[in-house]
C-alpha positions as MATLAB code, in Angstrom:
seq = 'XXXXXXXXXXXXXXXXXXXXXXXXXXXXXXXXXXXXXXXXXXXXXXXXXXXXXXXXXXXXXXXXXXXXXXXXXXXXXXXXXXXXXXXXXXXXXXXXXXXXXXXXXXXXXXXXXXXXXXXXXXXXXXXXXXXXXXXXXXXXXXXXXXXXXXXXXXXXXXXXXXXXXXXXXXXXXXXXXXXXXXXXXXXXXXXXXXXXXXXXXXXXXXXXXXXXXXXXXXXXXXXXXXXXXXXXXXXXXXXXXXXXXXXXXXXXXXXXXXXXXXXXXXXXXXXXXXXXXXXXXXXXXXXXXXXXXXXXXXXXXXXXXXXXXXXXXXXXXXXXXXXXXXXXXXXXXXXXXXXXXXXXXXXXXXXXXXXXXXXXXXXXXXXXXXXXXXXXXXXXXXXXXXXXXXXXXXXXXXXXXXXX';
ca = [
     -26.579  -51.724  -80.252;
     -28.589  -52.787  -77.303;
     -31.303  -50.315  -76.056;
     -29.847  -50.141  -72.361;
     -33.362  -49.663  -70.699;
     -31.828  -49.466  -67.599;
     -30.407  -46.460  -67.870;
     -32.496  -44.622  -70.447;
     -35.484  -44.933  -67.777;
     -33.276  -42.993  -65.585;
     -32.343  -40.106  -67.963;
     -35.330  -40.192  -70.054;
     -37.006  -38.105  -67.045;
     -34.241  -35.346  -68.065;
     -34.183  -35.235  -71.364;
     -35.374  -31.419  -72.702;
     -34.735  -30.089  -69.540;
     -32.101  -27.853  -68.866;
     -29.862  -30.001  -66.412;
     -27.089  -30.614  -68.018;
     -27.023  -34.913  -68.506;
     -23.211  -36.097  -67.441;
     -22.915  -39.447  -68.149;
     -19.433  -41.272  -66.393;
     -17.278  -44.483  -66.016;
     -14.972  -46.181  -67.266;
     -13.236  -45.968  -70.507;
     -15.305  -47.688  -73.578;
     -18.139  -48.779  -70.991;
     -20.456  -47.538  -73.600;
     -21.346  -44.080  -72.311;
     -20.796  -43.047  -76.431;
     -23.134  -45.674  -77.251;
     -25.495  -43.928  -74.495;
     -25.347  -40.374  -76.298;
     -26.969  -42.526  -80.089;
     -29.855  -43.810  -77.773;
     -30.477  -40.316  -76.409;
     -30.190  -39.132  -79.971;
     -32.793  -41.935  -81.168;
     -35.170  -40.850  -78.604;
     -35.215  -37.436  -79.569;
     -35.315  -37.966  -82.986;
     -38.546  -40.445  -82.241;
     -40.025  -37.653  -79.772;
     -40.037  -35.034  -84.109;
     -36.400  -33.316  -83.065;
     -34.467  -32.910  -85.956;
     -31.066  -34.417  -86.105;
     -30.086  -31.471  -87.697;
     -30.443  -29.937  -84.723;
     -27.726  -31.902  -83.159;
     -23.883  -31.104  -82.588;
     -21.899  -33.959  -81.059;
     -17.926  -34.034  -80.500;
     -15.732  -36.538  -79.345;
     -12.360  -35.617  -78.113;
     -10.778  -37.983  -78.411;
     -10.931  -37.691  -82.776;
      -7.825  -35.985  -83.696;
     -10.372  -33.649  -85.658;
     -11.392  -32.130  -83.012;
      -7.910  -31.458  -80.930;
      -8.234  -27.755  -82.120;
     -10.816  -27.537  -79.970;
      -9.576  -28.618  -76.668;
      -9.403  -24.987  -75.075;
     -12.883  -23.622  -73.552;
     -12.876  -20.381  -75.885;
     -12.274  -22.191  -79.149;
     -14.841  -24.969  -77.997;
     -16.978  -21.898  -77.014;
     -16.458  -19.763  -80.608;
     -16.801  -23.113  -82.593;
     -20.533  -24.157  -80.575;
     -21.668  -20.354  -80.378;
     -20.893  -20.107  -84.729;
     -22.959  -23.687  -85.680;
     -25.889  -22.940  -82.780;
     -26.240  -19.078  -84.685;
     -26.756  -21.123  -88.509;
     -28.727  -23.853  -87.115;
     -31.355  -20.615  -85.895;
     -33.241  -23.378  -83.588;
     -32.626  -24.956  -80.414;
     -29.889  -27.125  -80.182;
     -28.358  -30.507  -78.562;
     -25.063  -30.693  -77.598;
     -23.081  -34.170  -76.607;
     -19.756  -33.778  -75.885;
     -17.725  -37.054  -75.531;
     -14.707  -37.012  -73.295;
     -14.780  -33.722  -72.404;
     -12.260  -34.082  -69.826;
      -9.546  -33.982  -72.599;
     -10.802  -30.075  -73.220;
      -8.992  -27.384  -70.361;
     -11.268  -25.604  -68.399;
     -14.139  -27.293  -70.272;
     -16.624  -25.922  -67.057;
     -16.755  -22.426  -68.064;
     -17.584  -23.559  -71.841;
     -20.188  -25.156  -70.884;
     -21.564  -23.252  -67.871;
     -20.764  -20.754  -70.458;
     -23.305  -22.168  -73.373;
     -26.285  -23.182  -70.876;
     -26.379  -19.504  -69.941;
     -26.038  -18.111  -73.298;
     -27.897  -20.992  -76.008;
     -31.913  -22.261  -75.882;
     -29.468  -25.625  -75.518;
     -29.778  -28.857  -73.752;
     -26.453  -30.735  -72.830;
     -25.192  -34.056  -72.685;
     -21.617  -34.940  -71.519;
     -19.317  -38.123  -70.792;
     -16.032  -38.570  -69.382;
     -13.772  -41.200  -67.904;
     -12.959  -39.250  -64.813;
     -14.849  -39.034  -61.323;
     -13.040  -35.824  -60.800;
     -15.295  -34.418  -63.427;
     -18.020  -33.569  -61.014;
     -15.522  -32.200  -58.201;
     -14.695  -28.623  -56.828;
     -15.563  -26.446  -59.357;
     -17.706  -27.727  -61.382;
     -20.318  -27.530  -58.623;
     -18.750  -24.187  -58.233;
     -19.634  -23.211  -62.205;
     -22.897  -25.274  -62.588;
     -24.162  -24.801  -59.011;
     -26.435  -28.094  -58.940;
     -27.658  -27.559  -62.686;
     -26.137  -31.107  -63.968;
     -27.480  -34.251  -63.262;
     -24.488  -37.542  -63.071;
     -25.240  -41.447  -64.154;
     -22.198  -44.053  -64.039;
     -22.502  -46.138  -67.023;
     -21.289  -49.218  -65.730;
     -19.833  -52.573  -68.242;
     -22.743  -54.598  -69.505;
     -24.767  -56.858  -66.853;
     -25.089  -60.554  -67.394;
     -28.253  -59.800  -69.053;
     -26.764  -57.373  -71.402;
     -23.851  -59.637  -71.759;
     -26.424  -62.224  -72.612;
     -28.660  -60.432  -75.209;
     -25.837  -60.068  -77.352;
     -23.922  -63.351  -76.801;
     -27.449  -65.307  -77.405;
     -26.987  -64.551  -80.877;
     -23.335  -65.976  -80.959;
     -23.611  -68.984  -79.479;
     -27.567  -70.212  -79.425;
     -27.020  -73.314  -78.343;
     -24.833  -73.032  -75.091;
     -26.842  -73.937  -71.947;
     -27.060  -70.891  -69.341;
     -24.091  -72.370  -67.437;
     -21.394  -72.044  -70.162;
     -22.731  -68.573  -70.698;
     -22.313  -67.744  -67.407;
     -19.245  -69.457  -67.610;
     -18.152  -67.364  -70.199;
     -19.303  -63.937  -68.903;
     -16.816  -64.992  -65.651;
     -14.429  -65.353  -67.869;
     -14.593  -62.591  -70.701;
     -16.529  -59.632  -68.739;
     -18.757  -56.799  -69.950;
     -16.517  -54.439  -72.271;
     -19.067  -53.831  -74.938;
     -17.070  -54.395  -77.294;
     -16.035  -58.138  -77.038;
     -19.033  -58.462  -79.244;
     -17.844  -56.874  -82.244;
     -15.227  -59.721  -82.463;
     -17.989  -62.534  -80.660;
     -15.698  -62.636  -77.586;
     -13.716  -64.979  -79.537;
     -11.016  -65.676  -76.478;
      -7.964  -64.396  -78.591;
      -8.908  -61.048  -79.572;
     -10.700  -60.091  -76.578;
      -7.976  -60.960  -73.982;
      -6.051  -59.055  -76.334;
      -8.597  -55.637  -76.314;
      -8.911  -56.404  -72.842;
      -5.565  -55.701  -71.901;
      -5.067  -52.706  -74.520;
      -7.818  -50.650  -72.718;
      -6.355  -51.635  -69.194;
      -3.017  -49.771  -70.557;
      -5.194  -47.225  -71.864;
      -6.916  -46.502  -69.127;
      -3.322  -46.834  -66.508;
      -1.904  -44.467  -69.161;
      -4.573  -41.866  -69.830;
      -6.365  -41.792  -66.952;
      -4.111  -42.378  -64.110;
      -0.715  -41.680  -64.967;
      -1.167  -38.693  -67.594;
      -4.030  -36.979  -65.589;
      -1.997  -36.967  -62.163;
       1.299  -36.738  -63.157;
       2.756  -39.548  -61.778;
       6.530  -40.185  -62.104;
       6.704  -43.667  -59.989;
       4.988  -46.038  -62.460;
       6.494  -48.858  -61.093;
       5.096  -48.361  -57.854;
       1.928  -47.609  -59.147;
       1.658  -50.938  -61.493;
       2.599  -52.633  -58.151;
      -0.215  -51.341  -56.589;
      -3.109  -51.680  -58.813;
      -1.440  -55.782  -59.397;
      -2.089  -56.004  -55.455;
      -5.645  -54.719  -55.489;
      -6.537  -56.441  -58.233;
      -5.267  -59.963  -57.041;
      -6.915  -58.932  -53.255;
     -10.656  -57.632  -55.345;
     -12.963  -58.489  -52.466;
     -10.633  -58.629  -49.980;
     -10.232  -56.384  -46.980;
      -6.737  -54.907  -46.389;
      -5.110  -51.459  -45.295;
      -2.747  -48.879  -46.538;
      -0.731  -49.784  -43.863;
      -0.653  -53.639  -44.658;
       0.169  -52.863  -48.078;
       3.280  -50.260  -46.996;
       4.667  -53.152  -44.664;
       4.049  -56.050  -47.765;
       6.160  -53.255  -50.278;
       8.829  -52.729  -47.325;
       9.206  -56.686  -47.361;
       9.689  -56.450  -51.292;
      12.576  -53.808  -50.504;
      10.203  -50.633  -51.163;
       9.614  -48.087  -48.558;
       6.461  -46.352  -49.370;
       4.337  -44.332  -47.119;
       0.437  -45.342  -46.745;
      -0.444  -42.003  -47.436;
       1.090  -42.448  -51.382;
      -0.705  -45.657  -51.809;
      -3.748  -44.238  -50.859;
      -3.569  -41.296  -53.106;
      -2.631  -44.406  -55.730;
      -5.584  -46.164  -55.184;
      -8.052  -42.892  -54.727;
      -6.595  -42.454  -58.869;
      -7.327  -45.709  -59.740;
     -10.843  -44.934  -58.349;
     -11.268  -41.694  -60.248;
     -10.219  -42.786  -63.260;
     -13.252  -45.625  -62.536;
     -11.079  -48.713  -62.511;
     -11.394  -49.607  -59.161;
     -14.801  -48.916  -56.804;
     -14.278  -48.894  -52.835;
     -16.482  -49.986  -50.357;
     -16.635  -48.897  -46.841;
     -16.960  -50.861  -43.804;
     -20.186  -50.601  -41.867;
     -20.578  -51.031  -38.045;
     -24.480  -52.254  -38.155;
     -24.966  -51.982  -34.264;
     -22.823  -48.799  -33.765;
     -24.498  -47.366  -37.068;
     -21.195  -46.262  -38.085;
     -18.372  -46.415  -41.133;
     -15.214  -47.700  -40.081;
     -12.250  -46.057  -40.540;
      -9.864  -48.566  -42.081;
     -10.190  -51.907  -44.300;
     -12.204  -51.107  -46.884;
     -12.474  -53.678  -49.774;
     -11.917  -52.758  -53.471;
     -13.616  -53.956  -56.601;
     -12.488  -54.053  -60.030;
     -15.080  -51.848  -62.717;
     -14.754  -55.379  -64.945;
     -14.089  -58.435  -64.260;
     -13.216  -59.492  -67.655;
     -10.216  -57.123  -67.522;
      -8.725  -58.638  -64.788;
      -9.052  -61.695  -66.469;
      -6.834  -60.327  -68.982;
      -4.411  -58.713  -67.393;
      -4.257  -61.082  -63.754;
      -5.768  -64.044  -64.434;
      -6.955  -66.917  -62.331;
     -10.648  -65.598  -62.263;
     -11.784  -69.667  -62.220;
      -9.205  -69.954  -59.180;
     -10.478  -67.336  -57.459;
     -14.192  -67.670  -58.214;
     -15.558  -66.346  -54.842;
     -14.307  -62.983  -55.497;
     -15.437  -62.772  -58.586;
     -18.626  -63.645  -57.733;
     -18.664  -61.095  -55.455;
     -17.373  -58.419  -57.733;
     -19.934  -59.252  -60.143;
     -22.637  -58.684  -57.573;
     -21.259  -55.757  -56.058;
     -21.667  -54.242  -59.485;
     -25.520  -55.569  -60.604;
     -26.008  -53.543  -56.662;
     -24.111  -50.651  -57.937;
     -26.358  -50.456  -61.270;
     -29.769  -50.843  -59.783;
     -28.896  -48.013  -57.888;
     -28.322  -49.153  -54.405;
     -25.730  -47.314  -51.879;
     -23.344  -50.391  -50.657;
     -21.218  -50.765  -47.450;
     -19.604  -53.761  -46.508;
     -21.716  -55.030  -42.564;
     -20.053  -55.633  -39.728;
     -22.266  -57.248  -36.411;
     -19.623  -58.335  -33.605;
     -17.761  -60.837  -35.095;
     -19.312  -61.396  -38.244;
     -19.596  -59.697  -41.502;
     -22.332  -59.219  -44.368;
     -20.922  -59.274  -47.816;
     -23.461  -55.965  -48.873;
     -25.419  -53.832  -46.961;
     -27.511  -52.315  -49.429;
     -29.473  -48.787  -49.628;
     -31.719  -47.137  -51.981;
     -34.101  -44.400  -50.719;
     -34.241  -46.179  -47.416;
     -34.937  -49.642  -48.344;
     -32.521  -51.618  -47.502;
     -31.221  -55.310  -48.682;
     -28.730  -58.032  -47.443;
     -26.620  -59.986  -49.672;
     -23.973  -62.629  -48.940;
     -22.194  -64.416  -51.734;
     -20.017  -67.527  -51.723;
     -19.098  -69.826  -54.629;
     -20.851  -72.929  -53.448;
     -22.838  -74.116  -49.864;
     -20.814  -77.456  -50.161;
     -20.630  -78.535  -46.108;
     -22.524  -78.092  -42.948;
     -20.288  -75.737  -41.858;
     -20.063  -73.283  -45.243;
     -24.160  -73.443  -45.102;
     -23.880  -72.436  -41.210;
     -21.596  -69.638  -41.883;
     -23.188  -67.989  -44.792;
     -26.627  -68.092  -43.594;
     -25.172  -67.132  -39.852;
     -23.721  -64.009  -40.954;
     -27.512  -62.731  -40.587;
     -27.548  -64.198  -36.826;
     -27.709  -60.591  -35.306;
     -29.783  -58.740  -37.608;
     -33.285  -58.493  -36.550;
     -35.281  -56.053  -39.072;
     -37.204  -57.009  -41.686;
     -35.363  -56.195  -44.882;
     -34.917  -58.875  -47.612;
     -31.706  -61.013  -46.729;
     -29.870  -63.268  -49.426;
     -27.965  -66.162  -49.705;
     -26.388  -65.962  -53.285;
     -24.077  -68.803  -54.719;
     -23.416  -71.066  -57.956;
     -26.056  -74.013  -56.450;
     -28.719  -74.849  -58.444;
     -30.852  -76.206  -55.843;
     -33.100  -74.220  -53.540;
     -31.234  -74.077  -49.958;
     -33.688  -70.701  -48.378;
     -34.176  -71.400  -44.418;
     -35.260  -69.583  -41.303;
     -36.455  -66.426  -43.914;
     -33.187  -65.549  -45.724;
     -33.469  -66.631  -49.494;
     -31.408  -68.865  -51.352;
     -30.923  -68.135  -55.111;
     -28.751  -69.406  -57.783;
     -26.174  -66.180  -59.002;
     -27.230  -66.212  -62.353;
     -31.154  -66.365  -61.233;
     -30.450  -63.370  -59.126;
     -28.402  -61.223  -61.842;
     -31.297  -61.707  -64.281;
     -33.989  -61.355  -61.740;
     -35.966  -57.973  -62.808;
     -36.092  -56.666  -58.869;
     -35.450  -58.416  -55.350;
     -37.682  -58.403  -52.518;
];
């Protein structure tokens, strides 16, 4: 289990206070394995562990409790015996009905402080504002980073020279748990593909009811063969009406807006820099791991620019930064990146081969004219910074500990 600093430095702040800690994303990103370090810390800090009740609903064991009064009856009976304060962490919760009013429920009544995951962006919609009235606090657990990827493939494979890692990490993704069975190629394309299903099933089809599952399996294979790639709901009606399948934009929106609460895909707006406005249409989609689509598409070496981008799109999404796509006249900036009002530029391609793929990349910044840190990220090992925009090797940049 690897300590996730990342994170932890972010919720550490929290912990003991009476904000309730809701940790989201994907599907076995490793938001359980997030709860044991929060449990380690407190038991480090003198709490007993005996002081801790944790659920996960997805155990069988626990289905009785999937109503908010029996969840409610079952916490209130184990908080009175323990006679001390207690720490609740609640995995999945979105598989309990009405689970809000438990817990709004328990921080009103119980000297408690809460921790709670789920695999659902809609868990933090509506009325759970409503119930909690700003008393939580959200972090997206995200798949591991190349540098988590790489602490625990190290160990598996010593010898391999940075490149084949990296080579590997394009290949296999950051599921955790590819390193239970040392993302032998096999078994993990195999996992990799079960939680995809999972995940389609559960989170998507289950959770909104959907009848048309061909339609939607249609979709999500189009988004994930265009990650990276700007397109429209309208495009994508007229492509289906080609294939013989009338659908209206406003259904494969409401498709796609699933897929994004269920955390498999992540859009990203388009950004006018000169107007200072978001566009209304074309936004680009990412996939929440690589690896998966891997598994389930393929053809991540044959489409290495996208991937490159989708695996820096989501090192910007950990460290915290807000991300629009740029747009100055007729050129665009990969990311356009925000956090508390710094700002940074990023541009990927796969590699700065010719004249002319230098002149673009490095010309996308042609019309910007603040100060901000701009980048030039590719798979070159050599140096190529000019004019004041930096040049850096990918895998230099993913491990780099902050960017300025």
């Amino acid at each position: 289990m690897i300590k996730r600093e990342m994170y932890m430095k972010r919720i550490r702040p929290f912990i003991g206070t009476e904000l309730i800690k809701v940790m989201t994303g994907i599907r076995r990103c490793g938001k359980s394995v997030m709860l044991e370090l929060i449990k380690e810390e407190l038991v480090e800090s003198g709490i007993s562990s005996a002081q801790f009740i944790s659920i996960n609903f997805e155990d069988l064991n626990f289905s009785h409790l999937q109503t908010a009064k029996s969840l409610h009856d079952e916490i209130t009976k184990r908080a009175a015996e323990i006679n001390d304060k207690v720490y609740l962490f609640f995995d999945e919760i979105q598989e309990v009905k009405d689970w809000e009013k438990c817990i709004n429920s328990l921080r009103v009544s119980l000297d408690c402080d809460i921790y709670i995951t789920g695999s659902n962006a809609k868990l933090l919609s509506g009325e759970l504002s409503t119930y909690l009235g700003g008393r939580f606090v959200e972090f997206v657990i995200y798949p591991f980073s190349f540098a988590e990827f790489l602490e625990l493939y190290r160990p598996i494979a010593p010898d391999e020279p940075i490149q084949k890692c990296f080579q590997k990490y394009l290949l296999s993704g950051g599921m955790p748990y590819l390193a239970n069975i040392r993302y032998e190629d096999a078994p993990s394309k195999l996992y990799l593909h079960d939680q995809f299903n999972s995940v389609q099933l559960k989170d998507i089809v289950t959770r909104n009811k959907i009848r048309d599952i061909d339609l939607l399996e249609r979709i999500i294979a189009y988004v994930i063969a265009n990650v990276g790639t700007t397109f429209s709901a309208t495009s994508l009606a007229k492509f289906f009406k080609n294939e013989k399948r009338t659908v209206a934009p406003e259904t494969i929106l409401n498709y796609i807006k699933y897929c994004c609460d269920a955390y498999l895909f992540y859009q990203v707006k388009r950004e006018d820099l000169q107007g200072k406005q978001i566009l209304a249409s074309n936004e680009k989609y990412y996939i929440a791991d690589h690896g998966i689509r891997e598994a389930v598409f393929g053809g991540n070496m044959r489409d290495i620019n996208l991937i490159l981008e989708n695996i820096v799109y989501l090192e910007l999404l950990r460290r915290d930064y807000k991300v629009t796509v740029g747009r100055t006249g007729d050129k665009e900036i990969d990311f356009v990146c925000d956090k508390s009002g710094e700002k940074l530029y990023v541009q990927v391609a796969y590699l700065l081969a010719s004249d002319e793929t230098v002149r673009r990349e490095f010309g996308a910044y042609d019309n910007i004219r603040d100060n901000y840190p701009k980048y030039v990220v590719s798979l070159d090992e050599f140096d190529m910074s000019r004019n004041g925009i930096k040049h850096r090797n990918i895998r230099d940049f993913l491990l780099a500990e902050e960017w300025n």
